[in-house]
XYZ file of C-alpha atoms in Angstrom:
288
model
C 119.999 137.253 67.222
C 117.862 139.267 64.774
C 116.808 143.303 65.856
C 113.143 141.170 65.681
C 113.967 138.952 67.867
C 115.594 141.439 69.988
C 112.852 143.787 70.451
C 110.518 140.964 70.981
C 112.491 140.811 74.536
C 111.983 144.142 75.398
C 110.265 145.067 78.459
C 109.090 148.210 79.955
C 109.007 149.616 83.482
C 105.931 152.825 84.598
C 107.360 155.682 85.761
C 106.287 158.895 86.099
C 107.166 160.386 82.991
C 107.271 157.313 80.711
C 107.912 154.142 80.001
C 111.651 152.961 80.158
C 112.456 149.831 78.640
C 114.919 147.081 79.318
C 116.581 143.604 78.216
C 116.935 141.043 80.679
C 118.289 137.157 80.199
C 119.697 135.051 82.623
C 119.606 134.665 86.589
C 122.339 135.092 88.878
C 124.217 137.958 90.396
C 123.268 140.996 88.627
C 125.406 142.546 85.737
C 124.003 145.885 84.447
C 125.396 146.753 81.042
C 124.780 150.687 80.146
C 125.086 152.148 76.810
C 126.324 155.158 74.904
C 124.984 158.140 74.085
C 122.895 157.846 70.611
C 122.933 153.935 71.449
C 120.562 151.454 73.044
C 121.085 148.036 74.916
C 121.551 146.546 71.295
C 125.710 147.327 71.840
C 125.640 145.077 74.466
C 124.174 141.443 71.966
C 127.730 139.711 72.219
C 127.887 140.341 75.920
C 124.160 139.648 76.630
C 124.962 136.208 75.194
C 128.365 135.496 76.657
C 127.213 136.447 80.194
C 123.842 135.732 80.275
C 123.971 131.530 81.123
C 125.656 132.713 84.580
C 124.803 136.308 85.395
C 121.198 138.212 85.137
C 122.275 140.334 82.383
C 120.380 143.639 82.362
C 120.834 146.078 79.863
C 118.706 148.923 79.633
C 117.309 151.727 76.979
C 118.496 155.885 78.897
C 115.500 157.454 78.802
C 115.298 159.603 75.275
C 117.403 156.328 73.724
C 115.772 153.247 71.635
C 112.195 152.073 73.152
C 112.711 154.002 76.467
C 110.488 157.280 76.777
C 111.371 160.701 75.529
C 111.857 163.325 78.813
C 108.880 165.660 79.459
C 110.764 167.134 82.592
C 113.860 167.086 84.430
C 115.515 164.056 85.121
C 118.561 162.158 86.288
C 119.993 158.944 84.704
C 120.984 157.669 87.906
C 118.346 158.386 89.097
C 116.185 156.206 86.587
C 118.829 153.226 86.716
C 117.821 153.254 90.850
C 114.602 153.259 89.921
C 115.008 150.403 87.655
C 116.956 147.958 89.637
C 115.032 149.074 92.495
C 111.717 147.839 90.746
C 113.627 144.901 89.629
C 115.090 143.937 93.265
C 118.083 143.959 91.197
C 120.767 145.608 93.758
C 123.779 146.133 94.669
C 124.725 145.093 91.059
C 128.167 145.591 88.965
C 127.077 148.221 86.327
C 129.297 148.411 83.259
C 128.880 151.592 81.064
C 130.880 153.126 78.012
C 130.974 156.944 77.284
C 127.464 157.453 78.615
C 126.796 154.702 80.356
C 130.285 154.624 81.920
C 129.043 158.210 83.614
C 125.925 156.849 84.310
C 127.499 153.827 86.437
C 129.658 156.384 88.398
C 126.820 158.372 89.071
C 124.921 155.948 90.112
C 127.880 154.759 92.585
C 127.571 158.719 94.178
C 123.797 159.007 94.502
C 122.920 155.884 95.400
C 126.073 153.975 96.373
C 123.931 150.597 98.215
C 122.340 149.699 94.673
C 125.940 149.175 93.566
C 128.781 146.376 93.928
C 131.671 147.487 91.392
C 131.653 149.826 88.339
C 133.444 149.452 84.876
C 133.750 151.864 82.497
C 135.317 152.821 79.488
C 135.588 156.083 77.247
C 134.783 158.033 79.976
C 135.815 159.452 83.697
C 132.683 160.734 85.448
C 129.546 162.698 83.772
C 131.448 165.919 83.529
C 133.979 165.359 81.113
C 137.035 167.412 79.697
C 138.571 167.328 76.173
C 141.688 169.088 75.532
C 142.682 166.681 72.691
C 143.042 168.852 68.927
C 141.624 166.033 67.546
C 138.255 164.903 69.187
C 138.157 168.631 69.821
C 137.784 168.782 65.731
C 135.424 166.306 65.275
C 132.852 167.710 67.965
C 133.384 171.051 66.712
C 132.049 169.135 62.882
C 129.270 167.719 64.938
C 128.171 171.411 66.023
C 128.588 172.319 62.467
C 126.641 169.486 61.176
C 123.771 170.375 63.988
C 123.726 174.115 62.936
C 123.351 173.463 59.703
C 120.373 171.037 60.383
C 122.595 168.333 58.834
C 121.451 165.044 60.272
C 123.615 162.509 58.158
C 126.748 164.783 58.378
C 126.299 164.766 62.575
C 126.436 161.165 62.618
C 128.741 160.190 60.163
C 130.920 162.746 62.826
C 129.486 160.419 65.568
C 130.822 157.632 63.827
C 134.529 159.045 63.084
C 134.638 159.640 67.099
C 133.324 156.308 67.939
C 136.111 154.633 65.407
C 139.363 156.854 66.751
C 141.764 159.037 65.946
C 144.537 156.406 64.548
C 142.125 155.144 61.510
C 138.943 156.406 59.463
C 135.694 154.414 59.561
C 136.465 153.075 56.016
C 139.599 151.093 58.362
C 136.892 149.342 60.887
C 134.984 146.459 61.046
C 131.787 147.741 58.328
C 129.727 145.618 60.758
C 130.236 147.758 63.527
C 130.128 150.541 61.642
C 126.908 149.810 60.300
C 125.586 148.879 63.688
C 126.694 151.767 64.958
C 125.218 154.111 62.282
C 121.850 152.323 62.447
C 121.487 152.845 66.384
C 121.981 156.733 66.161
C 120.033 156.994 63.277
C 117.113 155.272 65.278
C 118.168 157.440 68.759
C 118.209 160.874 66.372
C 115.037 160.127 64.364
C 113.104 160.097 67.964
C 113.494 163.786 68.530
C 113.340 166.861 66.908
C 114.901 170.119 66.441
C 114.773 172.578 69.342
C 113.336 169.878 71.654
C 114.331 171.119 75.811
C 116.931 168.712 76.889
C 115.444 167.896 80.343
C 118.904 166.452 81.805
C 119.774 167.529 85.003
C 123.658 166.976 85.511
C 125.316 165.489 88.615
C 127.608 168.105 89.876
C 130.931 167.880 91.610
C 131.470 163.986 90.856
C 135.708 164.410 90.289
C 135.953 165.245 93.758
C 133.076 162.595 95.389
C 134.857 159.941 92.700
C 137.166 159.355 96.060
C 134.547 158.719 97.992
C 133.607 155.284 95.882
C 134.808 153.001 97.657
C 133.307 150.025 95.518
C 135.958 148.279 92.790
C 136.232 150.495 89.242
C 138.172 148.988 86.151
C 138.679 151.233 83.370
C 138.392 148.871 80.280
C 140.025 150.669 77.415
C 140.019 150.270 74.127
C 143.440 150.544 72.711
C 142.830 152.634 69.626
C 140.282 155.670 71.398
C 141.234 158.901 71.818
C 143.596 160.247 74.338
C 140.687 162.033 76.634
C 139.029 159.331 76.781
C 141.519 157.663 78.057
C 142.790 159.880 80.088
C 139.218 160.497 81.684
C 139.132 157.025 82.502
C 142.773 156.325 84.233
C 142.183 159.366 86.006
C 139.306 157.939 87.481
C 140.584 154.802 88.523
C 143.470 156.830 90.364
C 141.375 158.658 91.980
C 139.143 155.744 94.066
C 140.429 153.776 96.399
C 140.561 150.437 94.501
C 140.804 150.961 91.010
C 142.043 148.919 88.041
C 142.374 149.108 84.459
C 143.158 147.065 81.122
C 143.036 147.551 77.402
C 141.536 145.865 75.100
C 143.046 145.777 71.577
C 142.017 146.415 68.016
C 138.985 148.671 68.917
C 138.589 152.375 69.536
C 135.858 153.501 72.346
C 133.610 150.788 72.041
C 135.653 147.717 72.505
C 132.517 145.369 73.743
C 131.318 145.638 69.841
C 134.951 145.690 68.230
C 136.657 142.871 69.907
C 133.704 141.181 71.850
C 136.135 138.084 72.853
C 138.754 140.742 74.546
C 136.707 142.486 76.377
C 134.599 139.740 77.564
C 137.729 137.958 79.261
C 138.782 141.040 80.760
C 135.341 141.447 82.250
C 134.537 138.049 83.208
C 138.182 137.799 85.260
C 137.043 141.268 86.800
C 133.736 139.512 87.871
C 135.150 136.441 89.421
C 136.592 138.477 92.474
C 135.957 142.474 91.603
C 137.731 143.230 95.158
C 140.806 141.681 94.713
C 141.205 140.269 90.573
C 143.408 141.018 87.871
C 143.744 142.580 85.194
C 146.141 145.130 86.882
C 146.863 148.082 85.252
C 148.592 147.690 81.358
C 147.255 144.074 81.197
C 146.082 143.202 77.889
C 143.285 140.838 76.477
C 143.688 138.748 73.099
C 142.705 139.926 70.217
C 139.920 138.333 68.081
């Protein structure tokens, strides 16, 4: 599908500070696929259309991300997910989220656990996440560099060397992606501006309440992403009561867009029976 024809199935939502904006295609039990941060519901095309003909396939804009509204005041993302499945009698639902998204889904399973069936994630543990790694730990400390220095294209061409892992440079991934990639931060970037109040509101104390989640959580890795990330996520999964994960080959921390036919088995296995499926923990999907 063309970004025209994408955005042409956009649709918005009132609240009350903004318009948030959403895809949805399909009917069925409700699948709620939640992007990155600097991303928008266009990393989620190859799963729209694999899932789509037997799920209703959701996939929002966060508020301050692609056609959603900018924040004017505080504000939670779990809080505006509720509001949007609420408004879309759209719950419980499975809500699958990497980096961002991933924390979104788990918040979203603390603060209002009866909009939610089963969580996936990937890159990510809960919304209050710690690197350690020398690595990422270099690359966020160019992003800082980049942002002090009012350096727009050098902050997301860091963005992009995170994204693509520490075992290969961006020049060693699929250009596609890359470009795809690049394109949907520059969009996210261009919408705000230098010194503008970040209005997020944080969800506090979520490694401790992660126990009390008592719906199913897979971690859905991608092989090749850094060691935090990964880390953040299997440490999650240990901690619930029923957790699960798997790893997805050939891609780095966002596996739906680097091996769309890998992580789409993985998922659509977990989705057949989230309380009781495989994958169990070190299974792996094929590649390509």
């Amino acid at each position: 599908m063309s970004d025209r024809d994408a955005s042409s199935r956009i649709r918005t939502f009132s609240t009350a500070d903004g318009l948030l904006a959403y895809r949805e295609e399909g009917t069925g039990d409700p699948l709620v696929l939640l992007h990155g941060g600097f991303l928008d519901h266009g990393m989620w095309e190859a799963q729209i259309r694999a899932f789509a003909p037997h799920h209703r396939v959701i996939a929002p804009d966060a508020r301050g991300h692609g056609a959603s509204a900018n924040a004017t005041r505080p504000f939670r993302p779990a809080d505006d997910l509720a509001a949007l499945l609420r408004y879309l009698d759209a719950a419980p639902a499975v809500l699958v989220g990497i980096s961002m998204g991933g924390a979104t889904a788990v918040d979203t399973a603390l603060e209002h656990p009866g909009l939610v069936r089963a969580v996936v994630v990937g890159g990510v543990g809960t919304s209050e996440p710690v690197f350690e790694d020398p690595w990422i730990r270099k690359a966020q400390a160019e992003q800082h560099r980049a942002l002090a220095a009012g350096d727009i294209a050098g902050w997301i061409a860091a963005y992009v060397w995170i994204a693509c892992g520490p075992h290969r440079t961006p020049e060693d991934a699929d250009p596609d992606v890359v470009r795809r990639l690049h394109d949907m931060v520059s969009r996210t970037v261009a919408k705000h501006t230098a010194g503008e109040p970040d209005h997020l509101v944080p969800v506090t104390d979520t490694w401790r309440r992660a126990a009390r989640i008592t719906v199913p959580v897979l971690a859905l890795h991608g092989a090749l992403d850094n060691s935090d990330h990964l880390a953040m996520a299997e440490r999650l999964v240990a901690t619930v009561p029923d957790g699960r994960s798997a790893t997805v080959p050939d891609a780095a921390h966002y596996p739906n867009m680097e091996n769309p036919a890998g992580y789409n088995t993985l998922l659509a296995r977990f989705l057949e029976q989230p309380a009781d499926s495989s994958p169990r923990p070190g299974t792996v999907a094929p590649g390509r």
